[in-house]
Short mmCIF file of C-alpha atoms in Angstrom, two decimals:
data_model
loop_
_atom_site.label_atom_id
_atom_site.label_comp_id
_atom_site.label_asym_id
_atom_site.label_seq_id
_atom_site.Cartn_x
_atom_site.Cartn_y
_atom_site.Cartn_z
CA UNK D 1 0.00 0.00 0.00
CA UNK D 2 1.27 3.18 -0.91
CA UNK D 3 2.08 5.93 2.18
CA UNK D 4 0.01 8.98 1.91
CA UNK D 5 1.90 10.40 4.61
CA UNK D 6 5.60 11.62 4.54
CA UNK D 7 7.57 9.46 7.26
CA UNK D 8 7.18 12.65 9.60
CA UNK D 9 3.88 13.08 9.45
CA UNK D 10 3.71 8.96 10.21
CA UNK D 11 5.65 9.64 13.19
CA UNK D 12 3.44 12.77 14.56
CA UNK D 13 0.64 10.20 13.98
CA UNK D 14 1.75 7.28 15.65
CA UNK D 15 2.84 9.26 18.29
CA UNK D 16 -0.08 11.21 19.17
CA UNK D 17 -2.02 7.75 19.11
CA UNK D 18 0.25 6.60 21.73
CA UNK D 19 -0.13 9.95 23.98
CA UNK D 20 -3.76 9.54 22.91
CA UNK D 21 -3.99 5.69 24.43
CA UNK D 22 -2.09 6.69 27.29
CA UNK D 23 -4.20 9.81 28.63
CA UNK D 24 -7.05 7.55 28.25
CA UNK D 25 -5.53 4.96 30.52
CA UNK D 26 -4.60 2.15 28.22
CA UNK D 27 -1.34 1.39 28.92
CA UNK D 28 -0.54 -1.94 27.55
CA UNK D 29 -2.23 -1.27 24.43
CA UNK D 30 0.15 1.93 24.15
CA UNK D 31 3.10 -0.03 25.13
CA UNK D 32 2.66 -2.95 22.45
CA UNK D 33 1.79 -0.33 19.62
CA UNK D 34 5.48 1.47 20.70
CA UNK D 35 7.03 -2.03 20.46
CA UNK D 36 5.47 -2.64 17.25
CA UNK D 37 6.68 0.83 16.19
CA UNK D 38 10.38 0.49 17.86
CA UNK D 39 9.59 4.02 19.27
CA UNK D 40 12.00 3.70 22.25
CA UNK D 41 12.65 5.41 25.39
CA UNK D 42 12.62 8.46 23.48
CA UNK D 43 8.84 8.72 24.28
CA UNK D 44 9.26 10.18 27.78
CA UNK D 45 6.09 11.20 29.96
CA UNK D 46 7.10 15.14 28.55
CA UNK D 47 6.80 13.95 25.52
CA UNK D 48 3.48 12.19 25.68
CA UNK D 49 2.37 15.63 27.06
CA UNK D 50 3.71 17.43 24.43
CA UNK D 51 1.31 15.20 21.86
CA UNK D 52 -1.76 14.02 24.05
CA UNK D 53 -4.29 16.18 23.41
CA UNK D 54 -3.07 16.28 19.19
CA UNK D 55 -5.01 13.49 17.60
CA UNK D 56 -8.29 14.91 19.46
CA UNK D 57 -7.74 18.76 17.62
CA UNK D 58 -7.15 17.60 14.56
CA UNK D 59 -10.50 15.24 14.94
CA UNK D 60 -12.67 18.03 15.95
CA UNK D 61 -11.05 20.26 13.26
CA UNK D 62 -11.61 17.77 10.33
CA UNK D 63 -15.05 17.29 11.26
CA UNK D 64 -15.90 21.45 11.09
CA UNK D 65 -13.94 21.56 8.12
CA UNK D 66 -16.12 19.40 6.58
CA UNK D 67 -19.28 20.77 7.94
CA UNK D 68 -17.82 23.66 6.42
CA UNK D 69 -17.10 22.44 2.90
CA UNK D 70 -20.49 20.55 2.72
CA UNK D 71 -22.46 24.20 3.98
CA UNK D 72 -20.13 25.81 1.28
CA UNK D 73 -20.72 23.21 -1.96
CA UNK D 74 -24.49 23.34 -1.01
CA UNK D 75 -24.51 27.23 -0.95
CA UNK D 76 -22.04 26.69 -4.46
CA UNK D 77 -24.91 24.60 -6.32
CA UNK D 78 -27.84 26.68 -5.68
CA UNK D 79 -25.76 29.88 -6.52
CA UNK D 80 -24.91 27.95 -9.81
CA UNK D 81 -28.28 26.80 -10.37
CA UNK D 82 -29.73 30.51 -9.88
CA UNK D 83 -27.10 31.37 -12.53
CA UNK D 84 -27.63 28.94 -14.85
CA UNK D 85 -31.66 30.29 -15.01
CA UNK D 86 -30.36 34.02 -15.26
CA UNK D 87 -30.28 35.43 -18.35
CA UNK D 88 -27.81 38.93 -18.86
CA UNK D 89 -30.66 41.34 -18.18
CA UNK D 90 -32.41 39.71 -15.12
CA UNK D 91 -28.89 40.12 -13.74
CA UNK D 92 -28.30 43.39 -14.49
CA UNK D 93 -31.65 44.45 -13.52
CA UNK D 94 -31.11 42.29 -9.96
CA UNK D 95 -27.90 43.83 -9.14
CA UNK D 96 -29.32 47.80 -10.20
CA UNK D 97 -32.86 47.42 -7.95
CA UNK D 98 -33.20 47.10 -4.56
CA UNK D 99 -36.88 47.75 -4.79
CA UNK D 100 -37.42 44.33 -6.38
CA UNK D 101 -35.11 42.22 -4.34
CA UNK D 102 -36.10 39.34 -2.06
CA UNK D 103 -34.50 36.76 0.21
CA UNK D 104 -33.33 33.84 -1.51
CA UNK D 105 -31.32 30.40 0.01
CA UNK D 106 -29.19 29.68 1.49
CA UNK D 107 -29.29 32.43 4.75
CA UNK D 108 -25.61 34.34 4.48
CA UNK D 109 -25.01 33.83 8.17
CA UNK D 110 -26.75 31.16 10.32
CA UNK D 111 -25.85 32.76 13.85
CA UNK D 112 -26.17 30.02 16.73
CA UNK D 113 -25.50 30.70 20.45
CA UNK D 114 -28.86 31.38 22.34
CA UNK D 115 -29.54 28.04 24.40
CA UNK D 116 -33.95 28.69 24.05
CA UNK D 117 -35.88 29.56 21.11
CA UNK D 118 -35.61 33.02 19.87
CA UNK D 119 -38.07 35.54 20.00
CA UNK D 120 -37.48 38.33 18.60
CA UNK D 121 -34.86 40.62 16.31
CA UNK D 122 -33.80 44.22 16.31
CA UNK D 123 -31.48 46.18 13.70
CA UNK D 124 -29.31 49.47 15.31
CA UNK D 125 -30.14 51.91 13.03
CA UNK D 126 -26.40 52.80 12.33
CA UNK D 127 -24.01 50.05 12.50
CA UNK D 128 -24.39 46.47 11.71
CA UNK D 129 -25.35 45.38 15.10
CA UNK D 130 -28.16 43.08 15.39
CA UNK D 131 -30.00 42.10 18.54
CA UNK D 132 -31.93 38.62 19.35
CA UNK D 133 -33.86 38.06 22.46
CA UNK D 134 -34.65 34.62 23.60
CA UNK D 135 -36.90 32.69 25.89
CA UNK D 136 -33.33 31.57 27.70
CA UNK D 137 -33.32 35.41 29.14
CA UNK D 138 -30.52 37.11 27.43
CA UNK D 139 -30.23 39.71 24.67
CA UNK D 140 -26.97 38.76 22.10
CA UNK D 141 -25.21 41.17 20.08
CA UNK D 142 -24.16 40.46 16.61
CA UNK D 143 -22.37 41.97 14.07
CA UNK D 144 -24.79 40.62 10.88
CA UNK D 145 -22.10 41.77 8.30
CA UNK D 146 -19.55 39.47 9.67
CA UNK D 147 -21.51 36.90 11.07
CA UNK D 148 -20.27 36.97 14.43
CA UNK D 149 -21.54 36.99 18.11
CA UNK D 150 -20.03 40.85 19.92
CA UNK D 151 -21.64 40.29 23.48
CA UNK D 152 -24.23 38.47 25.55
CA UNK D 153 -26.42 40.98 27.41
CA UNK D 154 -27.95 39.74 30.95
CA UNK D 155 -30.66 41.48 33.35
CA UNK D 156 -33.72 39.58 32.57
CA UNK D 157 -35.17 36.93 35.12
CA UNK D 158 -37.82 35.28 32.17
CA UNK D 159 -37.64 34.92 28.28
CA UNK D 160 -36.69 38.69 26.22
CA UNK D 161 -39.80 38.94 24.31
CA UNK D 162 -39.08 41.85 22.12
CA UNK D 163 -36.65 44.45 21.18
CA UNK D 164 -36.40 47.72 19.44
CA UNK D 165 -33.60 50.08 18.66
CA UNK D 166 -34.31 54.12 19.02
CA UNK D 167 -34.73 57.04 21.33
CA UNK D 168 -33.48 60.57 21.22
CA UNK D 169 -31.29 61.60 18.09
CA UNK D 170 -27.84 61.03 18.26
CA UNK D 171 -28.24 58.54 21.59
CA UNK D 172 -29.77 55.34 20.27
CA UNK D 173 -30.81 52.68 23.00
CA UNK D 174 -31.95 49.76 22.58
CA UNK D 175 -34.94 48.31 24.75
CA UNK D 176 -36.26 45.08 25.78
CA UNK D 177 -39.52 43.71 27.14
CA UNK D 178 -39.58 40.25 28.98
CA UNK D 179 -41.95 37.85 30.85
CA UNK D 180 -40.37 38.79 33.66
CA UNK D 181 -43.09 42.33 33.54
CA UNK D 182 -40.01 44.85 33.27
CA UNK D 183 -38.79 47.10 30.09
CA UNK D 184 -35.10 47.32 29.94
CA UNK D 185 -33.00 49.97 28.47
CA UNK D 186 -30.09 49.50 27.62
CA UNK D 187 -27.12 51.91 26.11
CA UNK D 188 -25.19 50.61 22.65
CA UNK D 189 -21.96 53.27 23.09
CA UNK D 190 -21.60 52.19 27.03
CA UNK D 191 -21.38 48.09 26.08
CA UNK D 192 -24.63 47.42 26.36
CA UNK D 193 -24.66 49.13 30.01
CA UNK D 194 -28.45 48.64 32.09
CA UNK D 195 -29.27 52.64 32.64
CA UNK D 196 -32.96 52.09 33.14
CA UNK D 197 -35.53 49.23 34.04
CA UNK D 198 -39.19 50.49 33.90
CA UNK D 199 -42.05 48.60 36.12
CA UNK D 200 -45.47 48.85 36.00
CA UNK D 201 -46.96 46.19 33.50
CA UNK D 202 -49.10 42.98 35.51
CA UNK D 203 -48.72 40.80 33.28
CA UNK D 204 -45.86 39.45 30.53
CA UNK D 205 -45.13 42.40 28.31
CA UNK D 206 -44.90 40.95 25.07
CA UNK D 207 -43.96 43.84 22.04
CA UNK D 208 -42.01 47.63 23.25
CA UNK D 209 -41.33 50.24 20.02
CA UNK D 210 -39.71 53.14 20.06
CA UNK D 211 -42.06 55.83 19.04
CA UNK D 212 -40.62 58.19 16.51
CA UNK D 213 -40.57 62.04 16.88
CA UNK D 214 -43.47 63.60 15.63
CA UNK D 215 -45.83 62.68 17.90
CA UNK D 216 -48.50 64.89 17.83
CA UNK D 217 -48.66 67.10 21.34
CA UNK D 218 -45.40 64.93 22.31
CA UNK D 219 -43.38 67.37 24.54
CA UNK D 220 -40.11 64.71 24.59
CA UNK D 221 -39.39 64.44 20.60
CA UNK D 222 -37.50 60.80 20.33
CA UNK D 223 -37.94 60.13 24.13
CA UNK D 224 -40.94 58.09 24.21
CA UNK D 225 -41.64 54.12 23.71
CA UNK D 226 -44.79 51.97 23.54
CA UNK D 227 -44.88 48.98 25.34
CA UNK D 228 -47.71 45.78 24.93
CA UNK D 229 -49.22 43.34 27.60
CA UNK D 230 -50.30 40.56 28.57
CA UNK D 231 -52.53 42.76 31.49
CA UNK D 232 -54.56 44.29 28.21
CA UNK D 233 -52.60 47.74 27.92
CA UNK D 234 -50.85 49.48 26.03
CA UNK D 235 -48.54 52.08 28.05
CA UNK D 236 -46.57 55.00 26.68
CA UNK D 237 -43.09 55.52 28.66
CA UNK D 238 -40.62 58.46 28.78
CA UNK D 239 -37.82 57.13 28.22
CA UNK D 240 -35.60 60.21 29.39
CA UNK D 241 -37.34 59.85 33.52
CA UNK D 242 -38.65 56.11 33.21
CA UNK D 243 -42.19 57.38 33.95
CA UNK D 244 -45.48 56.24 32.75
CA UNK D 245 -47.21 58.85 30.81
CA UNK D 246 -50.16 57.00 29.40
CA UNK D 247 -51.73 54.12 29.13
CA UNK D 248 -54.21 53.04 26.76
CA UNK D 249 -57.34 50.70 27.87
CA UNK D 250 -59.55 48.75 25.38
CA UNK D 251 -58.54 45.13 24.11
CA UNK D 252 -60.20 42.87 25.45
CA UNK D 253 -57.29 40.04 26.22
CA UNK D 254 -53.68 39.74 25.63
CA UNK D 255 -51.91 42.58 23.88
CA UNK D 256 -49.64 40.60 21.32
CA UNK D 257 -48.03 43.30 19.46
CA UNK D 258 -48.01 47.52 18.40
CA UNK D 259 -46.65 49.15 16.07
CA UNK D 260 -46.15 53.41 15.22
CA UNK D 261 -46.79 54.66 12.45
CA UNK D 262 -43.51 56.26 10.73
CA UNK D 263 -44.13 59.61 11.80
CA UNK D 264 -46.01 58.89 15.88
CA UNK D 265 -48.66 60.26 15.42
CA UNK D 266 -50.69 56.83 15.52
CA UNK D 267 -50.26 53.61 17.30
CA UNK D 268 -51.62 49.78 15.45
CA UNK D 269 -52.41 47.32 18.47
CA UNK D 270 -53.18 43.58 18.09
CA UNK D 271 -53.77 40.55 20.33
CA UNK D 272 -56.16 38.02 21.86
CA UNK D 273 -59.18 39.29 21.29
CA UNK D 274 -58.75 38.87 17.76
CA UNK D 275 -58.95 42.76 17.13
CA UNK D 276 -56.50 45.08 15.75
CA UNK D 277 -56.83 48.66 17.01
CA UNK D 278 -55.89 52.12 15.47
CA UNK D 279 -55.20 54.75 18.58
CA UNK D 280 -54.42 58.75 18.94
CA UNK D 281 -50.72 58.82 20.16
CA UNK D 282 -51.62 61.87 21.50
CA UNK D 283 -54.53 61.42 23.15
CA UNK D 284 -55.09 57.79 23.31
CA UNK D 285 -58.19 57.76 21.33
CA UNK D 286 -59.76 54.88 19.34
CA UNK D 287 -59.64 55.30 15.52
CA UNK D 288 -60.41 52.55 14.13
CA UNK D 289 -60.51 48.95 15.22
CA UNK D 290 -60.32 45.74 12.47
CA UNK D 291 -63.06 42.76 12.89
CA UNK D 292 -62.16 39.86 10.97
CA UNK D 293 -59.64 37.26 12.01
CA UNK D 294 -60.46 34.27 13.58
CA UNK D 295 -57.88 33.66 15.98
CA UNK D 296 -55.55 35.77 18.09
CA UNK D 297 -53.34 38.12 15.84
CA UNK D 298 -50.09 38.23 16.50
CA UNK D 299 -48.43 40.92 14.36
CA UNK D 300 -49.28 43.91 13.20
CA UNK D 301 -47.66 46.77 10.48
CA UNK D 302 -48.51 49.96 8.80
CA UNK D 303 -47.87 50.24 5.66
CA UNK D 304 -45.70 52.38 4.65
CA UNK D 305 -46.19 55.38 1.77
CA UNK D 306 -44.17 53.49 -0.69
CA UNK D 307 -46.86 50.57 -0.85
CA UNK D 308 -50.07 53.29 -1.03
CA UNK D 309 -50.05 53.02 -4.76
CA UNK D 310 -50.66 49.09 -4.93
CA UNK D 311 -52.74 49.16 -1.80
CA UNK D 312 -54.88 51.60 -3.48
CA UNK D 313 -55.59 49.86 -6.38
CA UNK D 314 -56.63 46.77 -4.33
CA UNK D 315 -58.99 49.06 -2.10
CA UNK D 316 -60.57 50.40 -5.40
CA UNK D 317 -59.03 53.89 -5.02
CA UNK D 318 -58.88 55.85 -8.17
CA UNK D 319 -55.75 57.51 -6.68
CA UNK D 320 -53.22 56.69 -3.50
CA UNK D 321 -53.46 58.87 -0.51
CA UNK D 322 -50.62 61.57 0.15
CA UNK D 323 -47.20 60.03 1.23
CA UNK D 324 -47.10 62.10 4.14
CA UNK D 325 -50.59 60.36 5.56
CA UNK D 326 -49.32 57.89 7.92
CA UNK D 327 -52.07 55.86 9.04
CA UNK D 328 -53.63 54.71 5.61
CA UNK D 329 -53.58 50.60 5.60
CA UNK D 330 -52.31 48.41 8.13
CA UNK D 331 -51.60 44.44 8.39
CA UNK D 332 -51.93 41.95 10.05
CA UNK D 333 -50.69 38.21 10.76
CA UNK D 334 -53.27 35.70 13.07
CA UNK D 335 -52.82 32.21 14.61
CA UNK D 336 -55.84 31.81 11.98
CA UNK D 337 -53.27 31.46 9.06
CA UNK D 338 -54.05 34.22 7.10
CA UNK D 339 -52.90 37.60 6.74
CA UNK D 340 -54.97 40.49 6.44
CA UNK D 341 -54.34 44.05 5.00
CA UNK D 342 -56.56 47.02 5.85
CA UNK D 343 -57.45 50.52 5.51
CA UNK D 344 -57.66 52.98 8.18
CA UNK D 345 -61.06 52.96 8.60
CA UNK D 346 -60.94 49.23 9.78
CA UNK D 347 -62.38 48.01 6.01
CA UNK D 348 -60.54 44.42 5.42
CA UNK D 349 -59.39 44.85 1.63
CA UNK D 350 -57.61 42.05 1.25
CA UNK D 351 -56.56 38.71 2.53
CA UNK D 352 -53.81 36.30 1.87
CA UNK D 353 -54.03 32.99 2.44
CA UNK D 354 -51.00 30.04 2.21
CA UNK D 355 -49.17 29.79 5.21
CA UNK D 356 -50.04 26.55 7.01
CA UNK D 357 -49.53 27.16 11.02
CA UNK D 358 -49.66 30.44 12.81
CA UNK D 359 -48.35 33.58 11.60
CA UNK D 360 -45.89 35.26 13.55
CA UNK D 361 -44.44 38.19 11.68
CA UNK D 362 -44.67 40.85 8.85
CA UNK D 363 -42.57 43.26 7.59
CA UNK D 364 -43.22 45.78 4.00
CA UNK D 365 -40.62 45.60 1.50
CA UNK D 366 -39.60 49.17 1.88
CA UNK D 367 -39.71 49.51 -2.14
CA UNK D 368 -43.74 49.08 -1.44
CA UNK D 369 -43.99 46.49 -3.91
CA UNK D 370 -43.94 43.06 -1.23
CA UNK D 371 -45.08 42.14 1.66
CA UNK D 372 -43.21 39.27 3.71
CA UNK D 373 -44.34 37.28 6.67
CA UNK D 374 -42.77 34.65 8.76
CA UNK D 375 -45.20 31.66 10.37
CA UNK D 376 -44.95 28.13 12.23
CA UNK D 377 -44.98 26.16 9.44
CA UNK D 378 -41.44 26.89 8.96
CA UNK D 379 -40.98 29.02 6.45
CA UNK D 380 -40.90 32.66 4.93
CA UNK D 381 -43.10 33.95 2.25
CA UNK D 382 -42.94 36.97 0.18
CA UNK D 383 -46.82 38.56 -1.39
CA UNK D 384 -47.04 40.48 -4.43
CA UNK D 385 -48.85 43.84 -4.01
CA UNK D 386 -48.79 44.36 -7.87
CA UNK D 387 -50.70 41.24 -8.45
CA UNK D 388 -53.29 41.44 -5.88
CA UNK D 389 -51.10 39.67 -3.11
CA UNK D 390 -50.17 36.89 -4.82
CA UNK D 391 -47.47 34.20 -3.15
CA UNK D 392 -44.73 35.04 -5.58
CA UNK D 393 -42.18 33.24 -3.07
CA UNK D 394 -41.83 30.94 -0.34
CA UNK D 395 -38.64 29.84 1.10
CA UNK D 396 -39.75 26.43 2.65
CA UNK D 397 -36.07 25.82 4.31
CA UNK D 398 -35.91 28.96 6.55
CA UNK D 399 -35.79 27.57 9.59
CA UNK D 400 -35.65 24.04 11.07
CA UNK D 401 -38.43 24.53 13.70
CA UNK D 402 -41.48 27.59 13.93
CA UNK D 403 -39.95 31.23 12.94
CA UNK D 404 -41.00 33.15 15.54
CA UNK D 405 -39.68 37.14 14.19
CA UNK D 406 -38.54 38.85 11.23
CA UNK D 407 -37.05 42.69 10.71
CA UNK D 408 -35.94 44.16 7.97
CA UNK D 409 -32.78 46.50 8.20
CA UNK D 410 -33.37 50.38 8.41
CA UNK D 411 -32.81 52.43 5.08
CA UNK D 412 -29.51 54.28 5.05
CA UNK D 413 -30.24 58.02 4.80
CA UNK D 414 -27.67 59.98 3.49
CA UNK D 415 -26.84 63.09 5.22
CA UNK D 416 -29.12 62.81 7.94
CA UNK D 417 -29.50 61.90 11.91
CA UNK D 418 -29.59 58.30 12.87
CA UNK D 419 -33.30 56.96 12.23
CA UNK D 420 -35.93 55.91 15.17
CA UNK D 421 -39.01 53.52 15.42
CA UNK D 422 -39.83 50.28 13.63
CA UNK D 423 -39.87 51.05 9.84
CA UNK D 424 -36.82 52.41 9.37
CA UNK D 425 -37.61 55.48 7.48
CA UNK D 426 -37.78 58.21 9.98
CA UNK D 427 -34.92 60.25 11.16
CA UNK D 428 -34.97 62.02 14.43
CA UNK D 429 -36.20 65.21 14.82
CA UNK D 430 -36.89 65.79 11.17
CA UNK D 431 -39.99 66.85 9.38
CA UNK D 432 -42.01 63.95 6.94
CA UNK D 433 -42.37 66.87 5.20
CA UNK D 434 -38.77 67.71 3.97
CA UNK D 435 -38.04 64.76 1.35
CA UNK D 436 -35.57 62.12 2.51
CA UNK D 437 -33.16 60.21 0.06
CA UNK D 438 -33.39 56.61 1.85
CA UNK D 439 -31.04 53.87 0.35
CA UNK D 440 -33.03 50.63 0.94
CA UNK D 441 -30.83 47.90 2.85
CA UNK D 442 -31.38 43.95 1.57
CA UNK D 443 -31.20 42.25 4.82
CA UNK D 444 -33.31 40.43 6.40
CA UNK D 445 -33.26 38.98 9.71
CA UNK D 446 -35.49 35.72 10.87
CA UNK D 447 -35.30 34.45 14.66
CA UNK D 448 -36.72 30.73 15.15
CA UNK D 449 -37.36 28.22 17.74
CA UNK D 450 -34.47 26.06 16.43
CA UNK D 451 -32.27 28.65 18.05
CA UNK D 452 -30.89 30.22 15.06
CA UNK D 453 -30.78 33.93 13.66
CA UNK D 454 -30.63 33.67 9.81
CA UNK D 455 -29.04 36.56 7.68
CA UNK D 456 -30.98 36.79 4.56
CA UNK D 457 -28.66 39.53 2.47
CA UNK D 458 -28.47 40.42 -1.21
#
C-alpha cells in the first residue's frame, strides 16, 4: 500500500495515538503499539504531554472543516443553479434594484449561540449590530455583516420577548420587554450598560417600540416608547425619567403586538381578542378597530407610503393617498393562518391565504412592492402587491423549527440623523415633510425556535 503520509507526518501520527492511548488509561495497548513501532525510550512522559491532546484537535477540526465544505458546496450549487436560469438582463436588472429584491437560500449567516428559542430581532439603526432576544433570558449582540456573536447581554429573570432600537437623536438605546413584567433599556456606546428598568406592566409584556418624533402634542421628541401586555394595555413611557405617561385601555385580552406609524402620530395594536386597534398617540383615542380574524393576531404593520399606490388599487381607489398620511392601511398576521391588509377605517381589503400554522411576523418591503411574513410552518413567504397579493415566493427551508420574528434593516439616509421607530424610514427630529433620500438595505433577519438567527442579504 502506498504511504500517503511523509515518514514525519507517520511519526506525529503514531505518536499522538500513543499519547492519545495513554491519557485515556490504556497502557498496555500503548506499550505494544510502541514495540510494534520500535519508538523507544525516546517517548518520555514530557513527551506524551507534548502530543496528548493532538489526535483529538485535529479530529474536531476535520469534522468542522467538513461541515464547512459541505455548507459551502451546497450554498455553491444553488448559486450555480440561480445562474444557470439568469439570463444577462435579469442580472443586471437584480444587481441595479433594490426595490425588487427578495430573500433567496441559502441564509448568508446562520448565527447560533442562544440556548432557548428566539423571540425576537432588532437592527441598530447605524451600525451592523443586530439584537436577538430569547426565551433563555438574554439579549446577544451580533455583528450581521460578519456573522459573528459581539456580546451576551444579561438582566432579565424570564424569556426577552421583544426588542427595538431608538430614542433621542444622536443617543440610540436599545430596549427590551420580557416575561419577567419589566422594560429594559439599555445603552449601545456604554457596552450594552443597564441605565434604566421600567415597572409597572401585571402581566408578561410581550412587544415595546420606540415611538418616533413627531408625535402629535409629544413634549419629549425621540424620548418616548410603547410597550404591549399581557394585562390588556398598552402604556406609553418616557424614556428620558422612566415614567409612565399614558396608558391606553380597550382590548379585550392579551396585547400581542403595536406598532407606530412612521411619523407617531398613531399607534396599530393587536392581540387576543382577535382585534387590531388604530389609537391617537396623542390622546389615546380609538380610531379605528379591524373585525375579521379568527384567531388571536399576533403581528401587526402599517404600511408604509411606498406601498399606497398598490394598496390603493386593491382598495378600489382611483388615486393613493398623500405620502405624508401615515395611518392609511395596516396588516396583520393571526394564529388563523391568514394575513390580512386594511385601511384605516378598519375596512378588510384584502386577505392572503398560504401559510399553514400560525403567523408570527410581517414586515413591507420598503420599495412598497412586497409584503413578507414569517409563520410556524417553517418558512418565509414573500406577497405580491402588484398582483393582488399573490405568493410570488416561499422559502420552505428557513428555519428548522417555527420562525417566531422577522425585521428588515433600516434604510440608510444619506446626510441625515440616525433613524428611530420600527420602519426604518424616519430620522430624528426631522420633518415627513422635507423629502428624505433613503437607500433601501437587503437584509433580512429571521429568529426561530431552532435557536438560530438567519441573515438573509443580497
Amino acid at each position: 500500500m502506498t504511504q500517503i503520509l511523509t515518514p514525519r507526518q507517520a511519526e506525529e501520527l503514531n505518536k499522538s495515538i500513543i499519547a492519545y492511548l495513554t491519557s485515556v488509561n490504556l497502557p498496555t495497548i500503548a506499550t505494544a503499539l510502541r514495540e510494534g513501532l520500535n519508538i523507544g525510550d525516546s517517548f518520555d512522559a514530557a513527551t506524551s504531554k507534548k502530543y496528548e491532546g493532538l489526535l483529538e484537535k485535529k479530529w474536531t477540526s476535520v469534522v468542522r472543516l467538513q461541515k464547512k465544505i459541505m455548507d459551502l458546496e451546497s450554498r455553491n450549487a444553488s448559486l450555480q443553479a440561480e445562474l444557470d436560469s439568469a439570463t444577462p438582463t435579469s442580472l443586471s436588472k437584480r444587481n441595479q434594484d433594490p426595490t425588487t429584491w427578495l430573500p433567496r437560500s441559502p441564509a448568508r449567516h446562520t448565527l447560533q449561540s442562544h440556548r432557548d428559542g428566539i423571540a425576537c430581532v432588532a437592527f441598530h439603526p447605524v451600525f451592523s449590530s443586530l439584537a436577538s432576544g430569547s426565551e433563555d433570558t438574554t439579549i446577544k449582540i451580533w455583528d450581521w455583516e460578519l456573522g459573528e456573536l459581539e456580546r451576551t447581554v444579561k438582566g432579565h429573570t424570564k424569556a426577552v420577548l421583544d426588542l427595538d432600537f431608538g430614542g433621542p437623536r444622536g443617543g440610540t438605546l436599545l430596549a427590551s420587554c420580557s416575561s419577567d413584567l419589566t422594560i429594559k433599556l439599555w445603552d449601545p456606546s456604554d457596552e450594552y450598560k443597564n441605565i434604566r428598568t421600567l415597572p409597572g406592566h401585571d402581566h408578561s409584556v410581550s412587544a415595546v417600540r420606540f415611538i418616533p418624533s413627531g408625535a402629535a402634542g409629544s413634549p419629549s421628541s425621540g424620548n418616548l416608547l410603547v410597550s404591549a401586555s399581557r394585562d390588556k394595555s398598552l402604556r406609553i413611557w418616557d424614556v428620558s425619567t422612566g415614567y409612565c405617561v399614558k396608558t391606553i385601555r380597550g382590548h379585550a385580552d392579551w396585547v400581542r403586538d403595536v406598532s407606530p406609524s412612521f411619523d407617531g402620530r398613531w399607534l396599530l395594536s393587536a392581540g387576543a381578542d382577535q382585534t387590531a386597534r388604530i389609537w391617537d398617540a396623542a390622546s389615546g383615542e380609538a380610531k379605528a378597530t379591524m373585525v375579521g380574524h379568527e384567531h388571536t393576531i399576533e403581528c401587526c404593520v402599517f404600511a408604509p407610503p411606498a406601498s399606497y399606490g398598490y394598496l390603493a388599487t386593491l382598495a378600489g381607489l382611483k388615486k393613493p393617498p398623500p405620502a405624508s398620511s401615515s395611518a392609511e392601511f395596516v396588516a396583520t398576521g393571526s394564529r388563523d393562518r391568514t394575513i390580512r391588509i386594511w385601511d384605516a377605517r378598519g375596512t378588510l381589503i384584502k386577505t392572503l391565504i398560504g401559510h399553514d400554522n400560525w403567523v408570527r411576523g410581517l414586515v413591507f418591503h420598503p420599495g412598497g412592492k412586497y409584503i413578507l411574513s414569517v409563520a410556524d410552518d417553517k418558512t418565509l413567504r414573500c406577497w405580491d402587491l402588484s398582483q393582488e397579493g399573490k405568493l410570488v415566493k416561499s422559502l420552505d427551508d428557513a428555519h428548522g423549527h417555527f420562525v417566531s420574528c422577522i425585521r428588515w434593516a433600516p434604510g440608510v439616509i444619506k446626510d441625515a440623523p440616525p433613524v428611530n421607530g420600527e420602519n426604518g424610514a424616519t430620522p430624528n427630529g426631522v420633518s415627513k415633510s422635507e423629502p428624505q433620500k433613503v437607500g433601501i438595505r437587503c437584509v433580512i433577519a429571521t429568529g426561530s425556535v431552532d435557536l438560530n438567527v438567519r441573515i438573509f442579504a443580497s
